[in-house]
mmCIF file of C-alpha atoms in Angstrom:
data_model
loop_
_atom_site.group_PDB
_atom_site.id
_atom_site.type_symbol
_atom_site.label_atom_id
_atom_site.label_comp_id
_atom_site.label_asym_id
_atom_site.label_seq_id
_atom_site.Cartn_x
_atom_site.Cartn_y
_atom_site.Cartn_z
ATOM 1 C CA MET A 10 0.000 0.000 0.000
ATOM 2 C CA THR A 11 1.418 3.400 -0.950
ATOM 3 C CA GLU A 12 0.968 6.649 0.898
ATOM 4 C CA ASN A 13 -1.208 9.321 -0.642
ATOM 5 C CA THR A 14 1.240 12.157 -1.254
ATOM 6 C CA ASN A 15 -1.520 14.470 -2.468
ATOM 7 C CA ALA A 16 -3.261 14.608 0.914
ATOM 8 C CA PRO A 17 -3.173 18.100 2.415
ATOM 9 C CA GLU A 18 -0.983 18.513 5.480
ATOM 10 C CA LYS A 19 -2.771 19.223 8.713
ATOM 11 C CA GLU A 20 -2.200 22.852 9.650
ATOM 12 C CA GLU A 21 -0.999 23.671 13.132
ATOM 13 C CA PRO A 22 -3.354 25.986 15.004
ATOM 14 C CA LYS A 23 -2.301 29.614 15.166
ATOM 15 C CA LEU A 24 -1.529 31.255 18.492
ATOM 16 C CA GLU A 25 -4.638 33.422 18.244
ATOM 17 C CA GLU A 26 -6.720 30.240 17.976
ATOM 18 C CA LEU A 27 -5.180 28.797 21.151
ATOM 19 C CA ILE A 28 -5.114 31.867 23.397
ATOM 20 C CA GLU A 29 -7.772 34.524 23.689
ATOM 21 C CA PHE A 30 -6.135 37.878 24.483
ATOM 22 C CA PRO A 31 -5.997 39.497 26.957
ATOM 23 C CA ALA A 32 -4.948 36.383 28.874
ATOM 24 C CA LYS A 33 -3.652 35.858 32.395
ATOM 25 C CA LEU A 34 -0.573 33.647 32.016
ATOM 26 C CA THR A 35 2.141 32.276 34.274
ATOM 27 C CA PHE A 36 5.751 32.049 33.110
ATOM 28 C CA LYS A 37 8.628 30.214 34.747
ATOM 29 C CA PHE A 38 11.903 32.102 34.799
ATOM 30 C CA ILE A 39 14.831 29.830 35.617
ATOM 31 C CA GLY A 40 17.896 31.720 36.737
ATOM 32 C CA ASN A 41 21.058 31.605 38.756
ATOM 33 C CA ASN A 42 20.388 31.356 42.478
ATOM 34 C CA ASN A 43 21.372 34.844 43.627
ATOM 35 C CA ASP A 44 19.653 37.866 45.128
ATOM 36 C CA ALA A 45 19.625 39.867 41.887
ATOM 37 C CA VAL A 46 17.385 37.582 39.822
ATOM 38 C CA GLU A 47 14.024 38.580 41.295
ATOM 39 C CA LYS A 48 14.896 42.285 40.987
ATOM 40 C CA ILE A 49 15.967 41.818 37.364
ATOM 41 C CA ILE A 50 12.682 40.071 36.495
ATOM 42 C CA SER A 51 10.638 42.719 38.315
ATOM 43 C CA ALA A 52 12.431 45.561 36.523
ATOM 44 C CA PHE A 53 11.954 43.824 33.159
ATOM 45 C CA PHE A 54 8.166 43.729 33.583
ATOM 46 C CA ALA A 55 7.813 47.145 35.236
ATOM 47 C CA ASP A 56 10.299 49.206 33.223
ATOM 48 C CA LYS A 57 10.732 47.506 29.863
ATOM 49 C CA LEU A 58 7.291 45.972 29.274
ATOM 50 C CA THR A 59 5.361 48.360 31.554
ATOM 51 C CA ILE A 60 2.977 45.668 32.739
ATOM 52 C CA ALA A 61 2.179 44.598 36.285
ATOM 53 C CA CYS A 62 3.077 41.128 37.460
ATOM 54 C CA ASP A 63 3.135 38.920 40.530
ATOM 55 C CA ILE A 64 6.432 37.149 41.203
ATOM 56 C CA SER A 65 6.863 34.234 43.563
ATOM 57 C CA ALA A 66 9.971 32.189 44.214
ATOM 58 C CA GLY A 67 9.679 28.584 43.202
ATOM 59 C CA ARG A 68 11.969 25.662 43.796
ATOM 60 C CA LYS A 69 15.730 25.608 43.884
ATOM 61 C CA SER A 70 17.599 23.048 41.837
ATOM 62 C CA ARG A 71 18.918 19.947 43.526
ATOM 63 C CA THR A 72 22.413 21.447 43.607
ATOM 64 C CA GLY A 73 21.170 24.885 44.692
ATOM 65 C CA LYS A 74 22.749 26.549 41.665
ATOM 66 C CA TYR A 75 19.453 27.595 40.033
ATOM 67 C CA ILE A 76 16.070 28.884 41.198
ATOM 68 C CA THR A 77 12.689 29.165 39.513
ATOM 69 C CA PHE A 78 10.464 32.239 39.720
ATOM 70 C CA ASN A 79 6.798 32.021 38.765
ATOM 71 C CA VAL A 80 5.609 35.224 37.122
ATOM 72 C CA THR A 81 1.884 35.789 36.580
ATOM 73 C CA THR A 82 0.747 38.663 34.401
ATOM 74 C CA THR A 83 -1.958 39.669 31.959
ATOM 75 C CA VAL A 84 -0.725 39.530 28.378
ATOM 76 C CA ASN A 85 -2.658 41.754 25.986
ATOM 77 C CA ASP A 86 -1.365 40.458 22.649
ATOM 78 C CA LYS A 87 0.963 37.965 21.009
ATOM 79 C CA GLU A 88 3.736 40.554 20.539
ATOM 80 C CA ILE A 89 4.093 40.972 24.309
ATOM 81 C CA LEU A 90 3.975 37.199 24.730
ATOM 82 C CA TYR A 91 6.849 36.756 22.286
ATOM 83 C CA ARG A 92 8.830 39.567 23.951
ATOM 84 C CA ILE A 93 8.498 37.911 27.352
ATOM 85 C CA TYR A 94 9.979 34.678 26.015
ATOM 86 C CA LYS A 95 12.658 36.232 23.795
ATOM 87 C CA GLU A 96 13.813 39.237 25.828
ATOM 88 C CA GLY A 97 13.236 37.499 29.152
ATOM 89 C CA ALA A 98 15.657 34.723 28.207
ATOM 90 C CA GLU A 99 18.293 37.364 27.395
ATOM 91 C CA LEU A 100 18.167 38.973 30.856
ATOM 92 C CA PRO A 101 21.290 38.728 33.027
ATOM 93 C CA HIS A 102 21.346 35.611 35.227
ATOM 94 C CA ILE A 103 18.313 34.075 33.441
ATOM 95 C CA GLN A 104 18.848 30.677 31.839
ATOM 96 C CA HIS A 105 15.361 29.882 30.443
ATOM 97 C CA VAL A 106 11.804 31.169 30.261
ATOM 98 C CA LEU A 107 9.064 28.553 30.076
#
């Protein structure tokens, strides 16, 4: 039996179809375990994005080298969402944004 190569590919849903904006979302910022990380995240949301957020410390890694911060905020559009992931991951002491 041969595969039908003329079958249309299934399209992935677009972001706008998955999330209705404005949306209250929680992000995980994983960073180096030091006192500056929470201040850096707070300044990023307040000064650069100018949106309010709630930040709470999460778990430390098994070795104690990294810490997770949970950041909850209201995202008004997909551009801000993308900026949080892209620019957030570029912040000093931040390893990943999930």
